[in-house]
Short mmCIF file of C-alpha atoms in Angstrom, two decimals:
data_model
loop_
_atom_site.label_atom_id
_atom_site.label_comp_id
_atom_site.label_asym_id
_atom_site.label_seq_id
_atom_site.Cartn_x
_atom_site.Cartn_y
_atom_site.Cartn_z
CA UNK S 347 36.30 59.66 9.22
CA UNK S 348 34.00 57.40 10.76
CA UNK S 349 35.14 55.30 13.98
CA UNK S 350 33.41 52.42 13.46
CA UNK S 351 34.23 51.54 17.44
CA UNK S 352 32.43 54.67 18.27
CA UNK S 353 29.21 53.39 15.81
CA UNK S 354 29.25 50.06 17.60
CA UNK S 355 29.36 51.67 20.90
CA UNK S 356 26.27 54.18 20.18
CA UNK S 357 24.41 51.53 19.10
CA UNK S 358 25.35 49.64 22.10
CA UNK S 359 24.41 52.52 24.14
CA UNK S 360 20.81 53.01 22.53
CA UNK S 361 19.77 49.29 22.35
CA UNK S 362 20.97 49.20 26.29
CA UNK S 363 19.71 52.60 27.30
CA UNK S 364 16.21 51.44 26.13
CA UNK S 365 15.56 54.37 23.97
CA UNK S 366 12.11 54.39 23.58
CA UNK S 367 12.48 55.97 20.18
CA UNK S 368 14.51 53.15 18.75
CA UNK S 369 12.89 50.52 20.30
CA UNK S 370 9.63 52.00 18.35
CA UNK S 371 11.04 51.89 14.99
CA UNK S 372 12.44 48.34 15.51
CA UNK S 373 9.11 47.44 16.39
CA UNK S 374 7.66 49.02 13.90
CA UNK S 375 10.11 47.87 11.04
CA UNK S 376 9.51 43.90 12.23
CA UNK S 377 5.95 44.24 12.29
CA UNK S 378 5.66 46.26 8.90
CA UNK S 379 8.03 43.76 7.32
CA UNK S 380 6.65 40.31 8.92
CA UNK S 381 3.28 41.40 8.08
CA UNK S 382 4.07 41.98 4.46
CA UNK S 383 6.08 38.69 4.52
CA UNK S 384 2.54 36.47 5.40
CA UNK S 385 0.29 38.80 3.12
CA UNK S 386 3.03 37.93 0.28
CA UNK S 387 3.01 34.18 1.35
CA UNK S 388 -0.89 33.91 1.33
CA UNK S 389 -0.87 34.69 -1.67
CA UNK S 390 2.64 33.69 -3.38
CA UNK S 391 2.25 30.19 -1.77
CA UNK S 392 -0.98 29.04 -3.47
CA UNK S 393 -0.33 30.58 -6.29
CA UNK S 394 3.78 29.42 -6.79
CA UNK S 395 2.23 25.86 -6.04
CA UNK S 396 -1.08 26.12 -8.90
CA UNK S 397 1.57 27.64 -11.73
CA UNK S 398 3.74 24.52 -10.85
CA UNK S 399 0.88 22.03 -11.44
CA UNK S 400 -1.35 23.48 -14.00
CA UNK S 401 -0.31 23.55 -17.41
CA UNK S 402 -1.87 26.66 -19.93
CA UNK S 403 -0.78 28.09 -23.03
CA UNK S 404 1.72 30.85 -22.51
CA UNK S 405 2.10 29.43 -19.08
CA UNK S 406 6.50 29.89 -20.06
CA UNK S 407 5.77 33.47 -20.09
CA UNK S 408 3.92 33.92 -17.17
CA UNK S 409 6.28 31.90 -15.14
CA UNK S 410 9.38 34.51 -17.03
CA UNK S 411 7.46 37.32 -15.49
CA UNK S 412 7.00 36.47 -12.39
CA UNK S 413 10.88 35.33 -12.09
CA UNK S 414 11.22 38.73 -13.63
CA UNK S 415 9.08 41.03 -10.75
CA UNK S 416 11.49 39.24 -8.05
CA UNK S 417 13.60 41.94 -9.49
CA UNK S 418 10.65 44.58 -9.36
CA UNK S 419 12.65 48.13 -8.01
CA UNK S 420 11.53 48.95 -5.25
CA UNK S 421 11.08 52.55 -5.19
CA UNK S 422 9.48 51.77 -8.74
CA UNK S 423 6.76 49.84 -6.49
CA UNK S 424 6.37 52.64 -4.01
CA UNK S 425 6.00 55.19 -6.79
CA UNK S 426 2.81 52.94 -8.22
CA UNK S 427 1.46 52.12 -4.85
CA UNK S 428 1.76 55.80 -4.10
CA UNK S 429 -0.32 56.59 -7.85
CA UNK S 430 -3.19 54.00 -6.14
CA UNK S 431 -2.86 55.32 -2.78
CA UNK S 432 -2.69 59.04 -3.10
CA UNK S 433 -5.83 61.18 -2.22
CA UNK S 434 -6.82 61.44 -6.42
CA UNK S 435 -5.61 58.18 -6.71
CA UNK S 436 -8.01 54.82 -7.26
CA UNK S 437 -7.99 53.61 -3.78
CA UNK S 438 -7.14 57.14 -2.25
CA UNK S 439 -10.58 56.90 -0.69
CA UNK S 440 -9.02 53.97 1.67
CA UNK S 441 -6.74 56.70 3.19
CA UNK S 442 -3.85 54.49 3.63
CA UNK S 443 -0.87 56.51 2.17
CA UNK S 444 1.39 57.47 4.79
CA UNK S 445 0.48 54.86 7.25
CA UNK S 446 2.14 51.41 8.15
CA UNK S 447 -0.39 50.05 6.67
CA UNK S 448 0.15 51.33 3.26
CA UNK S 449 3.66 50.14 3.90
CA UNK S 450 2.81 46.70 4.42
CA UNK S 451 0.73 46.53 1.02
CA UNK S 452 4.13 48.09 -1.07
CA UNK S 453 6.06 45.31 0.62
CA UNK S 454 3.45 42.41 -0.23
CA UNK S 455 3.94 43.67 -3.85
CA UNK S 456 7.44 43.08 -3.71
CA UNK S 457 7.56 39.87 -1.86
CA UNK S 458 4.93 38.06 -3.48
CA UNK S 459 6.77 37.33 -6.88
CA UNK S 460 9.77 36.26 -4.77
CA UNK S 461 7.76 33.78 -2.68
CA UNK S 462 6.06 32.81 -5.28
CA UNK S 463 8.62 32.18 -7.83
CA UNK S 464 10.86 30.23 -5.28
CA UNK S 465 7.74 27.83 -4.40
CA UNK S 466 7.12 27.52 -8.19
CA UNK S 467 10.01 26.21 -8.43
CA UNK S 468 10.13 24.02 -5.46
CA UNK S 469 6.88 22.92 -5.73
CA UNK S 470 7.17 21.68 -9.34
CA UNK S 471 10.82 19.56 -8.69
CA UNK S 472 8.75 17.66 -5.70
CA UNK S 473 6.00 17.05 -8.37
CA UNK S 474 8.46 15.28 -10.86
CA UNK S 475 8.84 12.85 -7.78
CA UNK S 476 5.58 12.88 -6.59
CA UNK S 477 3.77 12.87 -9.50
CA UNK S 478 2.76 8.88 -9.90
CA UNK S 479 1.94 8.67 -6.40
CA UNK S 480 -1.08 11.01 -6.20
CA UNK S 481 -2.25 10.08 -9.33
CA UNK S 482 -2.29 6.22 -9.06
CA UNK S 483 -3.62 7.70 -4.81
CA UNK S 484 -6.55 9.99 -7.01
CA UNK S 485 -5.54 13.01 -5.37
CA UNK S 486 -7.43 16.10 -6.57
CA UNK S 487 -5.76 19.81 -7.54
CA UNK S 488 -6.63 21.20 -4.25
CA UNK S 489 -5.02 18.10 -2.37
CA UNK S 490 -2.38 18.14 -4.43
CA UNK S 491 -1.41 21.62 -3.90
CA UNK S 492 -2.07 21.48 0.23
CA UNK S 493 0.00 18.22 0.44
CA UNK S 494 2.68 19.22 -1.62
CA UNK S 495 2.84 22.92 -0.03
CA UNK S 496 3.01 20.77 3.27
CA UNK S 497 5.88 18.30 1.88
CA UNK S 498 8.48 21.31 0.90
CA UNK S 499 7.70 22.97 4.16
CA UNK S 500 11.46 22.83 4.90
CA UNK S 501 12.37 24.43 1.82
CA UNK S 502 9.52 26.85 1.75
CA UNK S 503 11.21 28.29 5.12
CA UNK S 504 13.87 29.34 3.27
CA UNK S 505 11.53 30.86 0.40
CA UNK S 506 10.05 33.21 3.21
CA UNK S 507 13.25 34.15 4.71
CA UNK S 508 14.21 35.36 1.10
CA UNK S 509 10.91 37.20 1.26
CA UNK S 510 11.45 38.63 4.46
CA UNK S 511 14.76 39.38 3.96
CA UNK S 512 14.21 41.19 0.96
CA UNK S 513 10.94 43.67 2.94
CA UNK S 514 13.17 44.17 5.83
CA UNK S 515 16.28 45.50 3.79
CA UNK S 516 14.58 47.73 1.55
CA UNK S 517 14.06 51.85 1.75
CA UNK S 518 12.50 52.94 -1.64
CA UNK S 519 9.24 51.80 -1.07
CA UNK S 520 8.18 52.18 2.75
CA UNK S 521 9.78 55.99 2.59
CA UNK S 522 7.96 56.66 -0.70
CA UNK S 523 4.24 55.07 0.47
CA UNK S 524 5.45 55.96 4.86
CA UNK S 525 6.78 59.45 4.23
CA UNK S 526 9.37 58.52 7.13
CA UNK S 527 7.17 59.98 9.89
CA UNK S 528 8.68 59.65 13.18
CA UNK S 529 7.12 57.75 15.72
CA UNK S 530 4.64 56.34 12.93
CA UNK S 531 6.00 55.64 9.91
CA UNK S 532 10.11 55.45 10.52
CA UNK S 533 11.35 52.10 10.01
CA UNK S 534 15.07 50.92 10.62
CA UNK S 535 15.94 51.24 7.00
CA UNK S 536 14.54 55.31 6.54
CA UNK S 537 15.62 56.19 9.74
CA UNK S 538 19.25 55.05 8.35
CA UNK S 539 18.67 56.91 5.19
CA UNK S 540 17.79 60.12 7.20
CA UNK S 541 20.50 59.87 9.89
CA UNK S 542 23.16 59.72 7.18
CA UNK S 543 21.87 62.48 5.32
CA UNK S 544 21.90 64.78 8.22
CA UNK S 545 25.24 63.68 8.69
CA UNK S 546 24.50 61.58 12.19
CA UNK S 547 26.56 58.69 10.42
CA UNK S 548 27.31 57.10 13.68
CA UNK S 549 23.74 56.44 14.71
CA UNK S 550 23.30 55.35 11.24
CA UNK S 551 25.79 52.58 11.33
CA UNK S 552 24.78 51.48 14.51
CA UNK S 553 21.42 51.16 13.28
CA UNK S 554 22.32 49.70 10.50
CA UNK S 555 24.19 46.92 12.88
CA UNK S 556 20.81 46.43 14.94
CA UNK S 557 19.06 45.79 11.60
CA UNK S 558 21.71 43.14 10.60
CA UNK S 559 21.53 41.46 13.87
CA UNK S 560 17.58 41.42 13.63
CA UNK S 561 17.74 39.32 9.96
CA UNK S 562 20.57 37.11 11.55
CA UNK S 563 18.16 36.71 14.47
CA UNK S 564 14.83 35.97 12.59
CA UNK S 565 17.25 33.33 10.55
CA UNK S 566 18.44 31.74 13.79
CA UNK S 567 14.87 31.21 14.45
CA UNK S 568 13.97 29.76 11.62
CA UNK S 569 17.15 27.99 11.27
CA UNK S 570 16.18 25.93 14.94
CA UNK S 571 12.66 25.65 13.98
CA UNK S 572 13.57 23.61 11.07
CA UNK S 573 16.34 21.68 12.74
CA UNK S 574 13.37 20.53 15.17
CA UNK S 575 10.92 19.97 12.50
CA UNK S 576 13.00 17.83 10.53
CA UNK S 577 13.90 15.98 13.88
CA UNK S 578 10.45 14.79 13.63
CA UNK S 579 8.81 14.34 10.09
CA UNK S 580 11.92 14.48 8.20
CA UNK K 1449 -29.21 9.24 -0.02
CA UNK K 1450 -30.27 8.03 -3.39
CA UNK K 1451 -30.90 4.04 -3.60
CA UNK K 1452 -27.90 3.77 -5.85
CA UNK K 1453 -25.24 5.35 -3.50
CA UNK K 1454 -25.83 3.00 -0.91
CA UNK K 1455 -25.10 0.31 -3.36
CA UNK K 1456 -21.94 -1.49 -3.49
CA UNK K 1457 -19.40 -0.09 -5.91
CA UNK K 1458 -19.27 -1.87 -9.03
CA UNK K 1459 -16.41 -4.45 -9.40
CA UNK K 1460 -13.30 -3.16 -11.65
CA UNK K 1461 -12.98 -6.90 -12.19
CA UNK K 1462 -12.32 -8.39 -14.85
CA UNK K 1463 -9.84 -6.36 -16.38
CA UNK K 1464 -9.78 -6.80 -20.18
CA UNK K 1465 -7.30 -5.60 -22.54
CA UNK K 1466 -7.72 -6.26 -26.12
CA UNK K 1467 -5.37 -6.30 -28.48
CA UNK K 1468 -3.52 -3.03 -27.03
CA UNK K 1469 -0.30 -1.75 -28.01
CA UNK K 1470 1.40 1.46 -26.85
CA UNK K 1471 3.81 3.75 -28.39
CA UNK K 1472 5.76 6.43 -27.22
CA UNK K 1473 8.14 8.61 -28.76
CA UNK K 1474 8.60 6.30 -31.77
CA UNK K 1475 9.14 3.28 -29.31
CA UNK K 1476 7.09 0.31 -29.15
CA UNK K 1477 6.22 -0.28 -25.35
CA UNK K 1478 3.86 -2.80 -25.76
CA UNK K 1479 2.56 -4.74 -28.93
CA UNK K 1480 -0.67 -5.85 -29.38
CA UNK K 1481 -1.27 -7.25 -25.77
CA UNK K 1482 -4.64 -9.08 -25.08
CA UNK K 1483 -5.27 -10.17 -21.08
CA UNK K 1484 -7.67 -10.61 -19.16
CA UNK K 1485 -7.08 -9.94 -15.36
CA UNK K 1486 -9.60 -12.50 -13.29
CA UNK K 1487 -10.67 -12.29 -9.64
CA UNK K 1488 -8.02 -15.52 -8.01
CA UNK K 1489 -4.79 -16.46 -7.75
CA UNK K 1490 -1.95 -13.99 -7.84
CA UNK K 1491 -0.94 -13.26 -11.35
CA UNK K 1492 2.89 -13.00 -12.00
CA UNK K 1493 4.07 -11.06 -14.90
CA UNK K 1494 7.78 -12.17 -15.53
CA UNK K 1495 10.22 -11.37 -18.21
CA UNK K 1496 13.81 -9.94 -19.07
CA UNK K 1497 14.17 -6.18 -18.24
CA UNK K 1498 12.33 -3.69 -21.12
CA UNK K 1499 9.80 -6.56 -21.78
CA UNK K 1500 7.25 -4.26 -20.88
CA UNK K 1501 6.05 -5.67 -17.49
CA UNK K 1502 5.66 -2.09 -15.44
CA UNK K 1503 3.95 -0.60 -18.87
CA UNK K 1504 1.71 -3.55 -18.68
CA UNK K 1505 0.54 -3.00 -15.16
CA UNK K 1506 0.32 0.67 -15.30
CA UNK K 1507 -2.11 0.21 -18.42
CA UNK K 1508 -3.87 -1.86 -16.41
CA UNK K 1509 -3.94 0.33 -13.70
CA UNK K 1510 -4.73 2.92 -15.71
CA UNK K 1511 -1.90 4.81 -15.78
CA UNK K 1512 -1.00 4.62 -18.90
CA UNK K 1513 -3.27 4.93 -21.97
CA UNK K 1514 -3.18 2.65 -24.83
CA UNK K 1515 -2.31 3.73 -28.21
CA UNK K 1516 -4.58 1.11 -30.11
CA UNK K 1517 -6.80 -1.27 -28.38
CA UNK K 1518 -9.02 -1.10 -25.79
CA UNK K 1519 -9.40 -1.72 -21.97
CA UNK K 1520 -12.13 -2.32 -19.65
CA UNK K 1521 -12.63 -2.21 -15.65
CA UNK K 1522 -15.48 -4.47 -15.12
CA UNK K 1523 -17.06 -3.76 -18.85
CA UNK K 1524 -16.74 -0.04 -18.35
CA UNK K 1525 -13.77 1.84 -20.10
CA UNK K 1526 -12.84 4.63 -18.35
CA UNK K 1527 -14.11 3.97 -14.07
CA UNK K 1528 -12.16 5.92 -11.66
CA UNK K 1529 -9.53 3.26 -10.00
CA UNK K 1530 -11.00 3.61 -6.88
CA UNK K 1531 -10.71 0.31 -6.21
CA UNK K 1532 -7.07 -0.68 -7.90
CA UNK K 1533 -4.23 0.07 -6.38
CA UNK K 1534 -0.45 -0.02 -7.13
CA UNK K 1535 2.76 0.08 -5.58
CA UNK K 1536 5.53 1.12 -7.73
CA UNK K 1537 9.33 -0.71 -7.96
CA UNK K 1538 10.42 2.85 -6.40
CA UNK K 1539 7.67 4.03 -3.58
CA UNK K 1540 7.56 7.76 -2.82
CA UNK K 1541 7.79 8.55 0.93
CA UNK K 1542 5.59 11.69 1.79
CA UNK K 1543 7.83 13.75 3.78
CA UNK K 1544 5.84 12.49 6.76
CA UNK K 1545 5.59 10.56 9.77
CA UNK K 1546 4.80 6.11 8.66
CA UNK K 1547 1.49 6.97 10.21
CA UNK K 1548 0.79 10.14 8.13
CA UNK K 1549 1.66 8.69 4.82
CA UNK K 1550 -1.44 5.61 5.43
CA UNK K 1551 -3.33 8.30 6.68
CA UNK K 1552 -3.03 10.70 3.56
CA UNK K 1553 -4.08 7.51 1.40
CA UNK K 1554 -6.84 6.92 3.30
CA UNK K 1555 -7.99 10.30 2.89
CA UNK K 1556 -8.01 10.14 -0.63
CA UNK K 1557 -9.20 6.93 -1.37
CA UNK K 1558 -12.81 6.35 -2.35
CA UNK K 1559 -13.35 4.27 1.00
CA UNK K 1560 -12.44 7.71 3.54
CA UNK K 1561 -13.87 5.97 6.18
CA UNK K 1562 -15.02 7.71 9.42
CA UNK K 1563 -12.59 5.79 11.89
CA UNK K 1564 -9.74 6.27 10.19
CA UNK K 1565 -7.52 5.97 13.23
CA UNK K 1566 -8.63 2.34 14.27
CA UNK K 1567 -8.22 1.98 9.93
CA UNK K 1568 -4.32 3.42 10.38
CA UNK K 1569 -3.91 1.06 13.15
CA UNK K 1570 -5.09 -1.86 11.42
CA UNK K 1571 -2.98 -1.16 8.78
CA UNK K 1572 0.10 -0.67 10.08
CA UNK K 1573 -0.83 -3.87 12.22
CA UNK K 1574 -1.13 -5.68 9.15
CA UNK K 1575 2.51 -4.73 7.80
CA UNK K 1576 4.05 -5.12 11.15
CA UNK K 1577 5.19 -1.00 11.64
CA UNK K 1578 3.13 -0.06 14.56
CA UNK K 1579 6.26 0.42 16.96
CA UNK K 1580 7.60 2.74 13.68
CA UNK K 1581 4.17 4.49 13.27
CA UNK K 1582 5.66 8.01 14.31
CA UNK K 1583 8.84 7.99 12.53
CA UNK K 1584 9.63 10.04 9.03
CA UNK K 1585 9.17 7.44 6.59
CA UNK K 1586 12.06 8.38 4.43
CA UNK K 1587 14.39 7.48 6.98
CA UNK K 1588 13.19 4.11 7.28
CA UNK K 1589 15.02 0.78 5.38
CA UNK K 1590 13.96 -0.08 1.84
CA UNK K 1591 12.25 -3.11 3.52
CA UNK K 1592 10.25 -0.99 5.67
CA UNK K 1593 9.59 1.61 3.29
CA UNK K 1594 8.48 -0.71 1.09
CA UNK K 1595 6.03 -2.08 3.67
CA UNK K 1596 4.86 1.45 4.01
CA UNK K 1597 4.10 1.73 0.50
CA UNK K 1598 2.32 -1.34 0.78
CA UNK K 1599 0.16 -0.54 3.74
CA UNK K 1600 -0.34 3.12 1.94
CA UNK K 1601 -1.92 0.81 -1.22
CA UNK K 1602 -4.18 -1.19 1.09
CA UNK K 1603 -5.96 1.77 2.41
CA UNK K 1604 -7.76 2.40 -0.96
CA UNK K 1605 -9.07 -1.02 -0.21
CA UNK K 1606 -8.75 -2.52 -3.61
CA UNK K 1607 -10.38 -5.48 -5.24
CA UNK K 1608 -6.83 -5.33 -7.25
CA UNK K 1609 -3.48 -4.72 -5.99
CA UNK K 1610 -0.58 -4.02 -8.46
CA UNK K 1611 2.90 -4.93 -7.08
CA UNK K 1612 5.54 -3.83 -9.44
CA UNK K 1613 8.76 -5.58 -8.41
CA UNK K 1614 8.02 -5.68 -4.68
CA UNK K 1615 10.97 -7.10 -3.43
CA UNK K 1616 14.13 -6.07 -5.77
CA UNK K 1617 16.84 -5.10 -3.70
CA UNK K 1618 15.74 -6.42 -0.75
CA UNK K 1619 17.74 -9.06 1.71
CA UNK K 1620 16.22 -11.99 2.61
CA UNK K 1621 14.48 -10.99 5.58
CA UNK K 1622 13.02 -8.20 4.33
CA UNK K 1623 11.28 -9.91 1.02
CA UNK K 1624 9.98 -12.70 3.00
CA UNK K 1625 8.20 -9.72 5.49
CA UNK K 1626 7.06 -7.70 2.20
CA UNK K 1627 6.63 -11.82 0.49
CA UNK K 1628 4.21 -12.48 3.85
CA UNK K 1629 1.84 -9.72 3.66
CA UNK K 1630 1.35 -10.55 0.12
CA UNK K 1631 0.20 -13.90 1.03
CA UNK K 1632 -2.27 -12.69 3.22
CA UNK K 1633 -3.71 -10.00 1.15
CA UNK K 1634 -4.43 -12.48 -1.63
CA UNK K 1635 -5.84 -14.81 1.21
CA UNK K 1636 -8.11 -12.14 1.91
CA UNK K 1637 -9.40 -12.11 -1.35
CA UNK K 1638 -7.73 -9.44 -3.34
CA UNK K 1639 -6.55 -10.16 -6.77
CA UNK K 1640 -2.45 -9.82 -6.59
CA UNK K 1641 -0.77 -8.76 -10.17
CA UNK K 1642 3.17 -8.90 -9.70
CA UNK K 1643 6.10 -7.84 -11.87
CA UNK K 1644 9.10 -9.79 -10.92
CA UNK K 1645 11.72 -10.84 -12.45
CA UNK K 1646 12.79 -12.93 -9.67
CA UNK K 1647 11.57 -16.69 -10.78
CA UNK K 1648 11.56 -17.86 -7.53
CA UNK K 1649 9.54 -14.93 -6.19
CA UNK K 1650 7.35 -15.93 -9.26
CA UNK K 1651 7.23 -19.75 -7.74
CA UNK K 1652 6.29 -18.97 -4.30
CA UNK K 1653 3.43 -16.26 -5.11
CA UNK K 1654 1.98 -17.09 -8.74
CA UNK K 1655 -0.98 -19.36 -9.49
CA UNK K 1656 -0.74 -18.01 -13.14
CA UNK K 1657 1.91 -17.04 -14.91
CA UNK K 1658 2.55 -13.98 -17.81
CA UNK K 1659 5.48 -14.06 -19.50
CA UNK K 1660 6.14 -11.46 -21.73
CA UNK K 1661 9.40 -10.24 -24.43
CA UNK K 1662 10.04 -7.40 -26.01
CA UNK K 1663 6.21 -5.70 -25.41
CA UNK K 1664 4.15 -8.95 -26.25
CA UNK K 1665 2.59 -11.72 -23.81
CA UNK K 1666 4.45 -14.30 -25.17
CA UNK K 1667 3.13 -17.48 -23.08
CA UNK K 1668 0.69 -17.28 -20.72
CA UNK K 1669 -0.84 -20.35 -17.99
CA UNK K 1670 -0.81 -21.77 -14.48
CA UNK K 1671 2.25 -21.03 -12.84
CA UNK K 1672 2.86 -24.94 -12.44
CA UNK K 1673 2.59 -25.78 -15.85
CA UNK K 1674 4.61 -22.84 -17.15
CA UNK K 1675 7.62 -23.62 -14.53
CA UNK K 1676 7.45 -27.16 -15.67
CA UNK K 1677 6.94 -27.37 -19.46
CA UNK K 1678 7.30 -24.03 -21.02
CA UNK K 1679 5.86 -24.05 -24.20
CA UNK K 1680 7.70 -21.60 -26.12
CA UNK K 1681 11.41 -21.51 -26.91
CA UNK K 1682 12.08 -18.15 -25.11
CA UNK K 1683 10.26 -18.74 -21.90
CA UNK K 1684 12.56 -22.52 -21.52
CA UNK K 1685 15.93 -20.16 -22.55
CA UNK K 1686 14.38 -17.55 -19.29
CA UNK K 1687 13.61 -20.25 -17.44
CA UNK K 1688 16.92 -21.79 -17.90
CA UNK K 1689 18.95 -18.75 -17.29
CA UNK K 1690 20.12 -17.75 -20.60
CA UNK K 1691 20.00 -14.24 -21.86
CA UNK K 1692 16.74 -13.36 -23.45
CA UNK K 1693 16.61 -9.84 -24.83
#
């Protein structure tokens, strides 16, 4: 049985020892995972925001799939990025697999339908109220799109938080395209999924409690940063 | 540039509507309208609720398009509005500072002038917000937002300004402020086309009068002659106060 005083306290003891080792993978985890978060929101931004304004035919279905891929698996999305990535694969000539790199791009996949879903949806409630405004203003697509991006900025905080909660927390993907290398590749999540196979279930709790704290901290953040954005443009 | 850049925009006045009606959904919004919107006095479009007086100015903004009929800016039929401009019953704050709002319409009117700071300034000036010119417009009054809206509608420069009911549910106070600037704009020269259905609003703004029911223009004349002799049976049962549906 598992103390879980005796987790808390090992994790306690790394974070304050200063292990080099952990502090890498921390480091490594935040940067894979924030970097993957603004690759996804590039792209899942714009393109959330266009699907909310322009109408097509079949435009129901594409907006079904994309709700759809927020629920993309994702070792299912490290298995394909792995197909592109792998020496015989299609982009094998970038010689990304098994680099952080890589890691980023299988997390962009997986983020971008979430982020851009969410801002679909956002986007296209503040255009029922903003909609005879910028027309009777003469707006154009590309205004409309920047100002109403800009307008839901408060709620489009909470669309990347989803997004970066969602890279942060997963395993399938970033062991599948990382290979869990240590001191290049481990993130918090693989190195919990390798310390609990070996058994080490201590240091894999208490990692597992530095990765919590991390997503409650980044939320904080984000939490205050909106508080003193509102403040001001409300 | 080419010669015909530099050139004054053509006027969008006068606005002509012929014989326009518009139908949605199986309703009848408005019935065979005919109107023509002249550079002057402020116009006031009056009438019982549903008569059709917000349809009527967004036709005429160009909003809305006309089932049957036809409409012209200045003898063209189909101009850009750069040069109308509306505020609605229910202005939309931009989640923005008072400032940024006027500044986002000035961006994206035709006019986009260089200095659009001193332009901002001049504005908000004009409306009497420059002490609130860095606070989020949507926490500001109705009577303020409204003024907002109004200074937001100004920075398209327009020959023609629709107001649609500029002042309902404001105190006192706050429609004479909004009731002021009106004054002054038309002063200045721009054509003033307001829904009310406040008849004294109507009486201190209007030099002509529309008064419409159920979709058509029923009577239409200088505001002094309509508020003293009506000519139709409806428009003496609204002007006396009974219920006209």
């Amino acid at each position: 049985m598992v103390n879980p005083m005796q987790s808390g306290v090992s994790a306690f003891d790394l974070i304050i020892g200063g292990d080099p080792a952990l502090y890498a993978i921390i480091g490594l985890s935040l940067t894979v995972s924030v970097s993957a978060t603004l690759l996804a929101a590039a792209i899942g931004l714009p393109l959330g925001a266009l699907l909310a304004l322009v109408r097509f035919p079949s435009r129901a279905v594409v907006v079904v799939l994309l709700n759809a891929f927020m629920g993309l698996p994702p070792v299912v999305v490290g298995l394909a990025m792995y197909l592109l990535l792998s020496r015989s694969g299609p982009l094998g000539f970038l010689g990304l697999l098994f680099t952080p790199q890589a890691m980023i791009l299988a997390q962009a996949v997986l983020v971008t339908p979430i982020i851009g879903a969410l801002t679909r949806q956002t986007v296209e409630d503040l255009w029922v109220e903003y909609r005879e405004e910028m027309t009777a203003m003469e707006v154009g697509p590309a205004g409309r799109v920047a100002a109403l991006l800009w307008d839901a900025r408060f709620s489009l905080m909470t669309t990347l938080l989803a997004g970066f909660g969602r890279a942060a927390a997963e395993v399938g993907a970033v062991m599948i395209v990382g290979g869990n290398i240590g001191g290049f590749t481990r993130t918090m999540t693989t190195a919990i999924a390798l310390e609990t196979s070996k058994g080490d279930l201590p240091l894999a709790i208490g990692l597992g409690l530095v990765l919590i704290a991390l997503i409650v901290m980044v939320n904080a953040a984000a939490a205050a940063a909106r508080r003193l954005g509102e403040l001001h443009a409300g | 540039m080419p010669v015909d850049m530099m050139r004054a925009p053509p006027s969008e006045l006068p606005i002509t509507i012929e014989d326009v009606s518009v139908r949605s959904g199986g309703v009848t919004i408005l019935e065979s309208v005919s109107l023509a919107l002249t550079p002057g006095t402020p116009t006031a479009v009056i009438g019982p609720n549903g008569s059709g007086k917000s349809s009527l100015l967004r036709l005429a903004m160009g909003l809305l398009s006309p089932t049957a009929g036809r409409i012209a800016w200045g003898g063209r039929t189909a101009p850009a509005a750069h040069r109308r401009a509306i505020m609605f019953q229910r202005p939309v704050m931009l989640r923005r500072s008072v400032a940024a709002n006027i500044a986002f319409a000035l961006r994206h009117g035709a006019a986009a002038p260089r200095d659009r700071g001193d332009r901002v300034a001049a504005l908000l000036d004009l409306v009497g917000l420059t002490a609130l010119a860095a606070r989020p417009a949507r926490r500001l009054s109705g009577g303020e937002q409204q003024r907002v809206a109004l200074a937001r509608a100004l920075a398209r420069d327009p020959e023609i300004l629709f107001l649609d009911e500029p002042t309902a549910n404001l105190d006192p106070a706050a429609t004479k402020a909004v009731e002021d600037i009106i004054v002054r704009v038309a002063a200045g020269g721009v054509k003033i086309v307001l829904a009310t259905h406040d008849l004294g609003e109507a009486r201190r703004l209007a030099g002509e009068v529309v008064f419409m029911v159920r979709g058509r223009v029923c009577e239409r004349g200088p505001a002094k002659s309509f508020f003293a002799a009506p000519a139709t049976a409806e428009a003496r049962a609204f002007l006396n106060g009974d219920l006209v549906i």
